[in-house]
């Protein structure tokens, strides 16, 4: 095989890649050395802004196969027949840490899935927990600031973490999840995934349903204790990335079974919990799981930067038959996720191979901008409506309309009969075994005992007392014991 020739970005052959051009053998480097300048300038620009959240991630390709008929609930084409397969890309991630953080830490895990459907890309952006810390997007920047590195100390501060939670009682449910046994997954393969938010499905007759997604791991749920997590971080900070990569390379393809909970739209108004509050779950006794299909991961990316770091997910990428709900956090993310990608990757990030549709044709009037690769033909007009056969609207909404009423303004979400910030956290605690409760209490006390302000500690303890008397008593005793040591 003939030797490949090294070239510059413009395609010119490089004569010497070992020595810079100089003024004489011992003289200074010349500004005219085009290869040197281009190489250094490109190196300076190899990194793009990291994600503010979900910065550290791993990804893989695979497919989703429908195993059960759900056409009574949605007209989405990729779910239209049993046996139908759709190519997918998934990105797992930690939430709070930076790109250089470790994998085996106590943190929620992102579970972002891209379906390359024939009707366009459908992005489902969730976590490995069914709930979240807050219910309104206006609080999201403050929440993340409290969990990130302090601007003065340069480290994550227990005072900041627990102070935000002390003043945000709706976080109690998610804290109970995070500090429990599933707070540190053993690997990405051994955790469940959730859409977390409530979404809308619409069938061919126009009937609307609200749904929650549950991806149950077929490898079984496995988690690490705090001690095991710390040990794993010391051995291999990239443990989850390593595990996912090697499993797929060995042909041990991870898989999940997708179930959904389905609520007829008419039942939402009178349900005992606000069905659009992401800090709440729908008990399975009320809305049992319905199997939909299976997700299988069978191919590793060839280039982590190009395909994992540049992967862009936006929960507003819907397809016919699937749409949003009035879930406030979801509504905020419909804007924020896409805008974050425009900032990080540019307005044409959807043209990158990992983000571009694979089973659908893109035909719109978007033109130009940084890194544009899709320009259309010389006959195409870049406006609509036009008289030259350009793409036109279908007149068919992707999802059913949502009725609204009342005055504009800032309002608290309407309360349902069982709505409070503590009931479901208490229910979760009471489901735990004695050993699980021991570990939960120890994990909470380990962080809360480091807080320097007594009033912040007392506010947090009040939340655990409100969730369950035994829960609150045990956390209070554990915190007191650690602070007296």
Short mmCIF file of C-alpha atoms in Angstrom, two decimals:
data_model
loop_
_atom_site.label_atom_id
_atom_site.label_comp_id
_atom_site.label_asym_id
_atom_site.label_seq_id
_atom_site.Cartn_x
_atom_site.Cartn_y
_atom_site.Cartn_z
CA UNK A 1 0.00 0.00 0.00
CA UNK A 2 1.38 3.39 -0.99
CA UNK A 3 2.27 5.92 1.72
CA UNK A 4 -0.44 8.50 2.37
CA UNK A 5 0.70 12.10 1.96
CA UNK A 6 0.33 14.57 4.85
CA UNK A 7 -1.30 17.82 3.67
CA UNK A 8 -2.29 21.24 4.93
CA UNK A 9 -5.95 22.17 5.39
CA UNK A 10 -5.99 23.44 1.81
CA UNK A 11 -4.65 20.12 0.53
CA UNK A 12 -1.05 21.11 -0.19
CA UNK A 13 1.57 18.44 0.65
CA UNK A 14 3.65 19.06 3.78
CA UNK A 15 7.38 18.84 3.17
CA UNK A 16 8.56 18.74 6.79
CA UNK A 17 6.44 18.02 9.87
CA UNK A 18 9.41 17.73 12.23
CA UNK A 19 11.08 21.13 11.87
CA UNK A 20 9.73 24.68 11.65
CA UNK A 21 11.02 27.07 9.00
CA UNK A 22 13.72 29.34 10.45
CA UNK A 23 15.98 32.21 9.38
CA UNK A 24 19.06 30.08 9.01
CA UNK A 25 19.89 26.90 10.92
CA UNK A 26 19.97 28.60 14.33
CA UNK A 27 17.75 31.59 13.63
CA UNK A 28 14.24 32.54 14.77
CA UNK A 29 11.10 30.91 13.38
CA UNK A 30 9.63 32.53 10.30
CA UNK A 31 6.10 33.91 10.21
CA UNK A 32 5.80 32.64 6.65
CA UNK A 33 5.75 29.00 7.79
CA UNK A 34 2.13 28.39 6.77
CA UNK A 35 2.04 24.81 8.01
CA UNK A 36 3.32 25.76 11.48
CA UNK A 37 0.89 28.66 11.88
CA UNK A 38 -2.08 26.65 10.64
CA UNK A 39 -1.19 23.71 12.90
CA UNK A 40 -0.85 25.85 16.04
CA UNK A 41 -3.95 27.92 15.27
CA UNK A 42 -6.01 24.79 14.75
CA UNK A 43 -4.65 23.25 17.95
CA UNK A 44 -5.69 26.37 19.88
CA UNK A 45 -9.24 25.86 18.64
CA UNK A 46 -9.63 22.10 19.15
CA UNK A 47 -11.82 22.52 22.20
CA UNK A 48 -15.33 23.92 22.17
CA UNK A 49 -17.20 25.23 25.23
CA UNK A 50 -18.15 22.28 27.40
CA UNK A 51 -21.76 21.77 28.37
CA UNK A 52 -22.71 23.74 31.46
CA UNK A 53 -24.49 20.60 32.70
CA UNK A 54 -24.06 17.01 31.52
CA UNK A 55 -20.50 17.88 30.44
CA UNK A 56 -18.99 14.44 31.03
CA UNK A 57 -20.58 11.81 28.85
CA UNK A 58 -20.33 8.59 26.88
CA UNK A 59 -22.34 7.48 23.87
CA UNK A 60 -23.21 4.58 21.58
CA UNK A 61 -25.31 3.75 18.54
CA UNK A 62 -27.98 1.11 18.41
CA UNK A 63 -31.58 0.50 17.48
CA UNK A 64 -35.04 0.57 18.96
CA UNK A 65 -37.40 -2.27 18.09
CA UNK A 66 -41.16 -2.17 18.69
CA UNK A 67 -42.38 -5.29 20.51
CA UNK A 68 -45.96 -4.28 21.41
CA UNK A 69 -48.79 -2.48 19.65
CA UNK A 70 -49.22 1.12 20.89
CA UNK A 71 -51.05 2.52 17.86
CA UNK A 72 -54.11 3.08 20.05
CA UNK A 73 -52.16 5.81 21.83
CA UNK A 74 -49.86 7.38 19.23
CA UNK A 75 -49.60 7.80 15.48
CA UNK A 76 -45.80 8.14 15.60
CA UNK A 77 -44.54 6.28 12.53
CA UNK A 78 -41.52 4.66 14.21
CA UNK A 79 -43.91 3.06 16.74
CA UNK A 80 -46.49 2.03 14.13
CA UNK A 81 -45.87 -1.71 13.86
CA UNK A 82 -44.42 -4.55 15.88
CA UNK A 83 -40.94 -5.46 14.63
CA UNK A 84 -40.19 -1.97 13.31
CA UNK A 85 -36.57 -0.94 13.97
CA UNK A 86 -35.23 2.61 14.19
CA UNK A 87 -31.56 3.59 14.41
CA UNK A 88 -30.66 5.41 17.63
CA UNK A 89 -27.83 7.24 19.35
CA UNK A 90 -27.65 7.57 23.13
CA UNK A 91 -25.55 9.79 25.36
CA UNK A 92 -25.12 8.99 29.05
CA UNK A 93 -23.66 11.63 31.34
CA UNK A 94 -23.15 12.92 34.85
CA UNK A 95 -24.89 16.22 35.58
CA UNK A 96 -22.94 18.51 37.88
CA UNK A 97 -19.27 17.83 37.23
CA UNK A 98 -17.04 19.18 34.48
CA UNK A 99 -15.69 17.33 31.45
CA UNK A 100 -12.67 16.28 33.52
CA UNK A 101 -14.71 14.79 36.37
CA UNK A 102 -14.97 11.14 37.36
CA UNK A 103 -17.71 8.67 36.41
CA UNK A 104 -18.42 6.80 39.66
CA UNK A 105 -19.74 9.75 41.67
CA UNK A 106 -23.05 10.42 43.41
CA UNK A 107 -24.94 12.39 40.81
CA UNK A 108 -27.96 11.89 38.55
CA UNK A 109 -27.13 10.43 35.13
CA UNK A 110 -28.35 11.87 31.87
CA UNK A 111 -30.14 9.44 29.54
CA UNK A 112 -30.50 11.28 26.22
CA UNK A 113 -31.76 9.30 23.24
CA UNK A 114 -31.98 10.28 19.57
CA UNK A 115 -34.29 8.28 17.29
CA UNK A 116 -33.44 8.73 13.59
CA UNK A 117 -37.02 8.26 12.35
CA UNK A 118 -38.45 8.55 8.85
CA UNK A 119 -40.44 11.59 10.03
CA UNK A 120 -37.39 13.39 11.43
CA UNK A 121 -35.23 13.01 14.51
CA UNK A 122 -37.04 12.50 17.81
CA UNK A 123 -35.01 13.44 20.89
CA UNK A 124 -36.00 12.07 24.29
CA UNK A 125 -33.97 13.76 27.01
CA UNK A 126 -34.18 12.28 30.51
CA UNK A 127 -32.25 10.99 33.50
CA UNK A 128 -31.77 7.79 35.47
CA UNK A 129 -34.26 9.11 38.03
CA UNK A 130 -38.01 9.54 37.46
CA UNK A 131 -38.08 12.92 39.25
CA UNK A 132 -36.02 16.09 39.45
CA UNK A 133 -34.98 18.66 42.09
CA UNK A 134 -37.15 21.59 40.98
CA UNK A 135 -40.42 22.08 39.12
CA UNK A 136 -40.01 25.52 37.48
CA UNK A 137 -37.31 26.44 34.92
CA UNK A 138 -36.73 29.90 36.38
CA UNK A 139 -34.95 28.16 39.28
CA UNK A 140 -32.69 26.02 37.11
CA UNK A 141 -29.68 28.38 36.76
CA UNK A 142 -29.70 28.99 40.53
CA UNK A 143 -29.92 25.27 41.25
CA UNK A 144 -26.97 24.47 38.99
CA UNK A 145 -24.91 27.35 40.42
CA UNK A 146 -25.46 25.91 43.91
CA UNK A 147 -24.16 22.49 42.80
CA UNK A 148 -21.18 23.70 40.75
CA UNK A 149 -17.82 24.94 41.96
CA UNK A 150 -18.02 27.99 44.24
CA UNK A 151 -16.61 31.10 42.49
CA UNK A 152 -14.37 31.88 45.50
CA UNK A 153 -13.19 28.48 46.77
CA UNK A 154 -13.20 26.79 43.37
CA UNK A 155 -14.81 23.62 44.74
CA UNK A 156 -18.28 22.24 45.35
CA UNK A 157 -19.40 23.59 48.72
CA UNK A 158 -21.78 21.70 51.05
CA UNK A 159 -22.99 25.09 52.32
CA UNK A 160 -24.17 26.02 48.83
CA UNK A 161 -25.63 22.61 47.98
CA UNK A 162 -27.66 22.24 51.14
CA UNK A 163 -28.61 25.91 51.41
CA UNK A 164 -30.38 25.74 48.04
CA UNK A 165 -32.12 22.51 49.05
CA UNK A 166 -33.06 24.01 52.43
CA UNK A 167 -34.90 26.77 50.61
CA UNK A 168 -36.36 24.47 47.92
CA UNK A 169 -38.46 21.86 49.76
CA UNK A 170 -39.64 20.33 46.45
CA UNK A 171 -36.12 18.84 46.20
CA UNK A 172 -36.79 16.39 49.06
CA UNK A 173 -38.07 13.61 46.78
CA UNK A 174 -35.08 13.76 44.42
CA UNK A 175 -32.63 14.03 47.35
CA UNK A 176 -34.08 10.78 48.71
CA UNK A 177 -33.43 9.15 45.32
CA UNK A 178 -29.95 10.61 44.94
CA UNK A 179 -28.76 9.76 48.44
CA UNK A 180 -30.24 6.26 48.27
CA UNK A 181 -28.67 3.09 46.92
CA UNK A 182 -29.11 4.04 43.25
CA UNK A 183 -27.21 7.32 43.59
CA UNK A 184 -24.00 5.80 42.16
CA UNK A 185 -24.71 3.34 39.31
CA UNK A 186 -22.13 0.59 38.88
CA UNK A 187 -22.11 1.40 35.15
CA UNK A 188 -24.29 3.02 32.54
CA UNK A 189 -25.44 -0.48 31.54
CA UNK A 190 -26.74 -1.24 35.02
CA UNK A 191 -29.14 1.65 35.54
CA UNK A 192 -32.67 2.44 34.41
CA UNK A 193 -33.55 5.46 32.31
CA UNK A 194 -36.58 7.73 32.49
CA UNK A 195 -38.07 10.44 30.32
CA UNK A 196 -38.75 12.06 33.73
CA UNK A 197 -41.06 14.68 32.20
CA UNK A 198 -44.64 14.12 31.10
CA UNK A 199 -45.15 14.05 27.32
CA UNK A 200 -48.20 13.92 25.09
CA UNK A 201 -49.07 11.14 22.67
CA UNK A 202 -51.81 11.59 20.07
CA UNK A 203 -53.36 8.74 18.08
CA UNK A 204 -54.70 8.71 14.51
CA UNK A 205 -58.17 9.71 15.73
CA UNK A 206 -56.78 12.81 17.47
CA UNK A 207 -57.21 11.44 20.99
CA UNK A 208 -54.61 12.77 23.43
CA UNK A 209 -52.81 10.88 26.19
CA UNK A 210 -50.12 11.91 28.63
CA UNK A 211 -47.20 9.50 29.00
CA UNK A 212 -44.11 8.87 31.09
CA UNK A 213 -41.21 6.80 29.71
CA UNK A 214 -39.44 4.05 31.68
CA UNK A 215 -36.38 2.25 30.24
CA UNK A 216 -35.72 -0.81 32.40
CA UNK A 217 -32.20 -2.20 32.11
CA UNK A 218 -32.05 -5.84 31.01
CA UNK A 219 -28.66 -6.21 32.71
CA UNK A 220 -30.23 -5.69 36.14
CA UNK A 221 -29.79 -2.65 38.36
CA UNK A 222 -26.39 -2.57 40.06
CA UNK A 223 -25.07 0.28 42.15
CA UNK A 224 -22.04 1.21 44.23
CA UNK A 225 -21.89 2.25 47.87
CA UNK A 226 -20.17 5.52 48.71
CA UNK A 227 -17.03 3.59 49.68
CA UNK A 228 -17.07 1.48 46.50
CA UNK A 229 -17.58 4.60 44.40
CA UNK A 230 -14.58 6.34 45.95
CA UNK A 231 -12.47 3.24 45.40
CA UNK A 232 -13.57 3.02 41.76
CA UNK A 233 -12.77 6.68 41.11
CA UNK A 234 -9.25 6.06 42.45
CA UNK A 235 -8.76 3.05 40.19
CA UNK A 236 -10.29 4.42 36.98
CA UNK A 237 -11.93 7.82 36.75
CA UNK A 238 -13.31 6.72 33.37
CA UNK A 239 -14.88 3.53 34.72
CA UNK A 240 -18.32 3.97 33.10
CA UNK A 241 -16.84 4.96 29.74
CA UNK A 242 -14.47 2.00 29.90
CA UNK A 243 -17.25 -0.43 30.77
CA UNK A 244 -19.59 0.74 27.99
CA UNK A 245 -16.85 0.75 25.35
CA UNK A 246 -15.49 -2.67 26.24
CA UNK A 247 -18.89 -4.33 26.60
CA UNK A 248 -19.93 -3.33 23.08
CA UNK A 249 -16.52 -4.22 21.65
CA UNK A 250 -16.91 -7.71 23.16
CA UNK A 251 -20.35 -8.04 21.59
CA UNK A 252 -22.13 -7.86 24.95
CA UNK A 253 -24.69 -5.38 23.70
CA UNK A 254 -26.53 -3.53 26.50
CA UNK A 255 -30.31 -3.37 26.22
CA UNK A 256 -33.29 -1.80 27.93
CA UNK A 257 -37.01 -2.55 27.74
CA UNK A 258 -39.16 0.53 27.22
CA UNK A 259 -42.43 0.81 29.12
CA UNK A 260 -44.78 3.76 29.30
CA UNK A 261 -47.40 4.91 31.73
CA UNK A 262 -50.44 6.22 29.85
CA UNK A 263 -52.96 8.70 31.25
CA UNK A 264 -55.97 9.78 29.18
CA UNK A 265 -55.76 13.56 28.86
CA UNK A 266 -59.17 14.05 30.43
CA UNK A 267 -57.96 12.51 33.72
CA UNK A 268 -55.09 14.96 34.23
CA UNK A 269 -57.11 17.80 35.78
CA UNK A 270 -58.46 15.73 38.66
CA UNK A 271 -55.53 13.40 39.32
CA UNK A 272 -54.41 13.42 42.97
CA UNK A 273 -50.92 14.64 42.03
CA UNK A 274 -50.15 17.33 39.50
CA UNK A 275 -49.24 15.07 36.54
CA UNK A 276 -47.03 17.81 35.07
CA UNK A 277 -44.86 18.28 38.17
CA UNK A 278 -41.48 16.66 37.51
CA UNK A 279 -40.82 16.33 41.26
CA UNK A 280 -43.67 13.76 41.39
CA UNK A 281 -44.17 10.23 40.05
CA UNK A 282 -47.36 8.51 38.96
CA UNK A 283 -47.75 5.44 41.19
CA UNK A 284 -47.85 2.27 39.10
CA UNK A 285 -51.01 1.19 40.89
CA UNK A 286 -52.74 4.16 39.26
CA UNK A 287 -51.12 3.89 35.82
CA UNK A 288 -49.38 0.55 35.26
CA UNK A 289 -46.42 0.10 32.94
CA UNK A 290 -47.19 -0.86 29.34
CA UNK A 291 -44.38 -2.47 27.34
CA UNK A 292 -43.46 -0.76 24.06
CA UNK A 293 -40.16 -2.17 22.80
CA UNK A 294 -36.49 -2.65 23.41
CA UNK A 295 -33.42 -0.47 23.01
CA UNK A 296 -30.17 -2.23 22.03
CA UNK A 297 -26.72 -0.61 21.82
CA UNK A 298 -24.42 -2.37 19.35
CA UNK A 299 -21.87 0.10 17.97
CA UNK A 300 -19.30 2.40 19.54
CA UNK A 301 -18.60 5.83 18.04
CA UNK A 302 -15.46 6.07 15.92
CA UNK A 303 -14.61 9.52 17.29
CA UNK A 304 -15.70 10.58 20.77
CA UNK A 305 -15.40 14.30 20.03
CA UNK A 306 -17.27 14.24 16.74
CA UNK A 307 -20.04 11.92 17.87
CA UNK A 308 -20.38 12.22 21.65
CA UNK A 309 -19.13 15.71 22.45
CA UNK A 310 -20.87 17.22 19.40
CA UNK A 311 -24.09 15.23 19.84
CA UNK A 312 -26.90 17.72 20.32
CA UNK A 313 -30.23 16.83 21.90
CA UNK A 314 -33.27 19.06 22.03
CA UNK A 315 -36.53 17.94 23.65
CA UNK A 316 -38.40 20.12 21.16
CA UNK A 317 -37.43 17.72 18.37
CA UNK A 318 -40.80 15.95 18.17
CA UNK A 319 -42.40 13.84 15.43
CA UNK A 320 -46.07 13.53 14.45
CA UNK A 321 -47.97 11.83 17.26
CA UNK A 322 -45.66 13.03 20.08
CA UNK A 323 -45.62 16.47 21.67
CA UNK A 324 -45.08 18.43 24.89
CA UNK A 325 -47.22 18.70 27.98
CA UNK A 326 -47.70 21.68 30.32
CA UNK A 327 -44.79 20.34 32.44
CA UNK A 328 -43.05 23.62 33.35
CA UNK A 329 -39.53 22.24 33.47
CA UNK A 330 -40.06 20.59 30.08
CA UNK A 331 -41.41 23.84 28.66
CA UNK A 332 -38.24 25.65 29.76
CA UNK A 333 -36.03 22.95 28.30
CA UNK A 334 -37.78 23.15 24.93
CA UNK A 335 -35.93 26.45 24.50
CA UNK A 336 -32.84 26.02 26.65
CA UNK A 337 -31.46 22.78 25.19
CA UNK A 338 -31.56 23.91 21.57
CA UNK A 339 -30.18 27.32 22.49
CA UNK A 340 -27.28 25.74 24.38
CA UNK A 341 -26.32 23.78 21.25
CA UNK A 342 -26.49 26.89 19.06
CA UNK A 343 -24.05 28.53 21.48
CA UNK A 344 -21.69 25.56 21.74
CA UNK A 345 -21.76 24.22 18.19
CA UNK A 346 -23.30 26.96 16.03
CA UNK A 347 -26.62 27.47 14.33
CA UNK A 348 -25.88 24.65 11.86
CA UNK A 349 -25.15 21.99 14.48
CA UNK A 350 -28.03 19.92 13.09
CA UNK A 351 -25.97 19.35 9.93
CA UNK A 352 -23.22 17.50 11.81
CA UNK A 353 -23.37 13.78 10.98
CA UNK A 354 -24.34 12.63 14.47
CA UNK A 355 -27.20 15.14 14.60
CA UNK A 356 -28.40 15.06 11.00
CA UNK A 357 -31.50 12.98 10.19
CA UNK A 358 -30.65 9.60 8.69
CA UNK A 359 -34.08 8.35 7.61
CA UNK A 360 -35.74 11.68 6.74
CA UNK A 361 -35.00 14.43 4.20
CA UNK A 362 -34.43 17.95 5.52
CA UNK A 363 -36.10 20.56 3.32
CA UNK A 364 -36.56 24.05 4.71
CA UNK A 365 -35.47 27.65 4.21
CA UNK A 366 -32.61 27.71 6.71
CA UNK A 367 -29.54 29.09 4.96
CA UNK A 368 -26.03 30.29 5.63
CA UNK A 369 -24.47 30.88 9.05
CA UNK A 370 -21.26 29.44 10.48
CA UNK A 371 -20.33 25.99 9.12
CA UNK A 372 -23.30 25.80 6.76
CA UNK A 373 -23.06 22.75 4.48
CA UNK A 374 -26.60 22.67 3.11
CA UNK A 375 -27.25 25.47 0.64
CA UNK A 376 -29.87 24.22 -1.81
CA UNK A 377 -29.73 24.51 -5.59
CA UNK A 378 -29.46 27.69 -7.62
CA UNK A 379 -33.19 27.56 -8.36
CA UNK A 380 -34.22 27.37 -4.69
CA UNK A 381 -35.70 30.46 -3.09
CA UNK A 382 -35.00 31.16 0.58
CA UNK A 383 -38.45 32.47 1.48
CA UNK A 384 -41.96 31.11 1.90
CA UNK A 385 -44.58 31.18 0.46
CA UNK A 386 -43.15 31.16 -3.05
CA UNK A 387 -44.24 30.24 -6.56
CA UNK A 388 -41.27 28.00 -7.37
CA UNK A 389 -42.26 24.70 -5.81
CA UNK A 390 -40.50 25.18 -2.48
CA UNK A 391 -41.42 23.16 0.59
CA UNK A 392 -44.78 24.04 2.12
CA UNK A 393 -46.55 23.44 5.41
CA UNK A 394 -48.72 20.37 5.94
CA UNK A 395 -51.41 21.98 8.05
CA UNK A 396 -51.32 18.92 10.36
CA UNK A 397 -50.23 19.54 13.95
CA UNK A 398 -47.75 17.09 15.46
CA UNK A 399 -49.78 16.77 18.66
CA UNK A 400 -53.19 17.69 20.06
CA UNK A 401 -53.85 21.26 21.24
CA UNK A 402 -53.86 22.03 24.96
CA UNK A 403 -56.68 24.17 26.37
CA UNK A 404 -55.55 27.24 28.35
CA UNK A 405 -57.43 29.87 30.33
CA UNK A 406 -56.88 32.61 32.89
CA UNK A 407 -54.77 35.73 33.22
CA UNK A 408 -51.13 36.03 32.17
CA UNK A 409 -48.63 36.48 34.97
CA UNK A 410 -46.41 34.50 37.30
CA UNK A 411 -48.47 31.81 39.02
CA UNK A 412 -47.76 28.90 41.26
CA UNK A 413 -48.84 25.63 39.67
CA UNK A 414 -52.39 24.67 40.69
CA UNK A 415 -52.42 22.26 43.62
CA UNK A 416 -53.97 18.80 43.31
CA UNK A 417 -55.41 16.89 46.26
CA UNK A 418 -52.19 15.07 47.20
CA UNK A 419 -49.75 17.76 46.13
CA UNK A 420 -47.08 18.65 48.65
CA UNK A 421 -43.30 18.50 48.60
CA UNK A 422 -42.91 15.63 51.06
CA UNK A 423 -45.56 12.90 50.65
CA UNK A 424 -43.84 11.01 47.80
CA UNK A 425 -40.41 11.33 49.43
CA UNK A 426 -41.89 9.67 52.50
CA UNK A 427 -43.48 6.96 50.37
CA UNK A 428 -40.09 6.24 48.78
CA UNK A 429 -38.41 6.06 52.20
CA UNK A 430 -41.04 3.64 53.51
CA UNK A 431 -40.46 1.35 50.50
CA UNK A 432 -36.79 0.90 51.43
CA UNK A 433 -35.40 -2.04 53.35
CA UNK A 434 -33.71 -1.48 56.71
CA UNK A 435 -30.25 -1.64 55.12
CA UNK A 436 -31.25 0.80 52.37
CA UNK A 437 -32.52 3.24 55.00
CA UNK A 438 -29.23 2.95 56.91
CA UNK A 439 -27.21 3.86 53.82
CA UNK A 440 -29.58 6.68 52.84
CA UNK A 441 -29.34 8.28 56.28
CA UNK A 442 -25.54 7.93 56.30
CA UNK A 443 -25.21 9.50 52.86
CA UNK A 444 -27.40 12.49 53.75
CA UNK A 445 -25.77 13.04 57.13
CA UNK A 446 -22.29 12.85 55.60
CA UNK A 447 -23.01 15.91 53.46
CA UNK A 448 -25.40 17.83 55.69
CA UNK A 449 -23.08 17.61 58.72
CA UNK A 450 -20.46 19.62 56.80
CA UNK A 451 -22.76 22.66 56.51
CA UNK A 452 -21.54 25.53 58.69
CA UNK A 453 -24.86 27.30 59.32
CA UNK A 454 -27.23 25.82 61.91
CA UNK A 455 -30.32 27.39 60.34
CA UNK A 456 -29.60 25.70 56.99
CA UNK A 457 -29.23 22.34 58.73
CA UNK A 458 -32.49 22.88 60.62
CA UNK A 459 -34.41 23.75 57.44
CA UNK A 460 -33.22 20.58 55.74
CA UNK A 461 -34.02 18.45 58.78
CA UNK A 462 -37.54 19.87 58.79
CA UNK A 463 -38.02 18.56 55.24
CA UNK A 464 -37.04 15.02 56.22
CA UNK A 465 -39.28 15.16 59.31
CA UNK A 466 -42.17 16.28 57.09
CA UNK A 467 -41.57 13.37 54.70
CA UNK A 468 -41.52 10.72 57.46
CA UNK A 469 -41.09 10.99 61.23
CA UNK A 470 -38.59 8.12 61.38
CA UNK A 471 -36.70 9.49 58.37
CA UNK A 472 -36.32 12.90 60.00
CA UNK A 473 -35.39 11.54 63.42
CA UNK A 474 -32.68 9.27 62.06
CA UNK A 475 -31.11 11.95 59.84
CA UNK A 476 -31.17 14.43 62.74
CA UNK A 477 -29.46 11.97 65.09
CA UNK A 478 -26.85 11.05 62.49
CA UNK A 479 -26.04 14.69 61.72
CA UNK A 480 -25.74 15.50 65.42
CA UNK A 481 -23.40 12.58 66.01
CA UNK A 482 -21.10 13.57 63.16
CA UNK A 483 -20.99 17.22 64.24
CA UNK A 484 -20.10 16.25 67.80
CA UNK A 485 -17.14 14.10 66.72
#
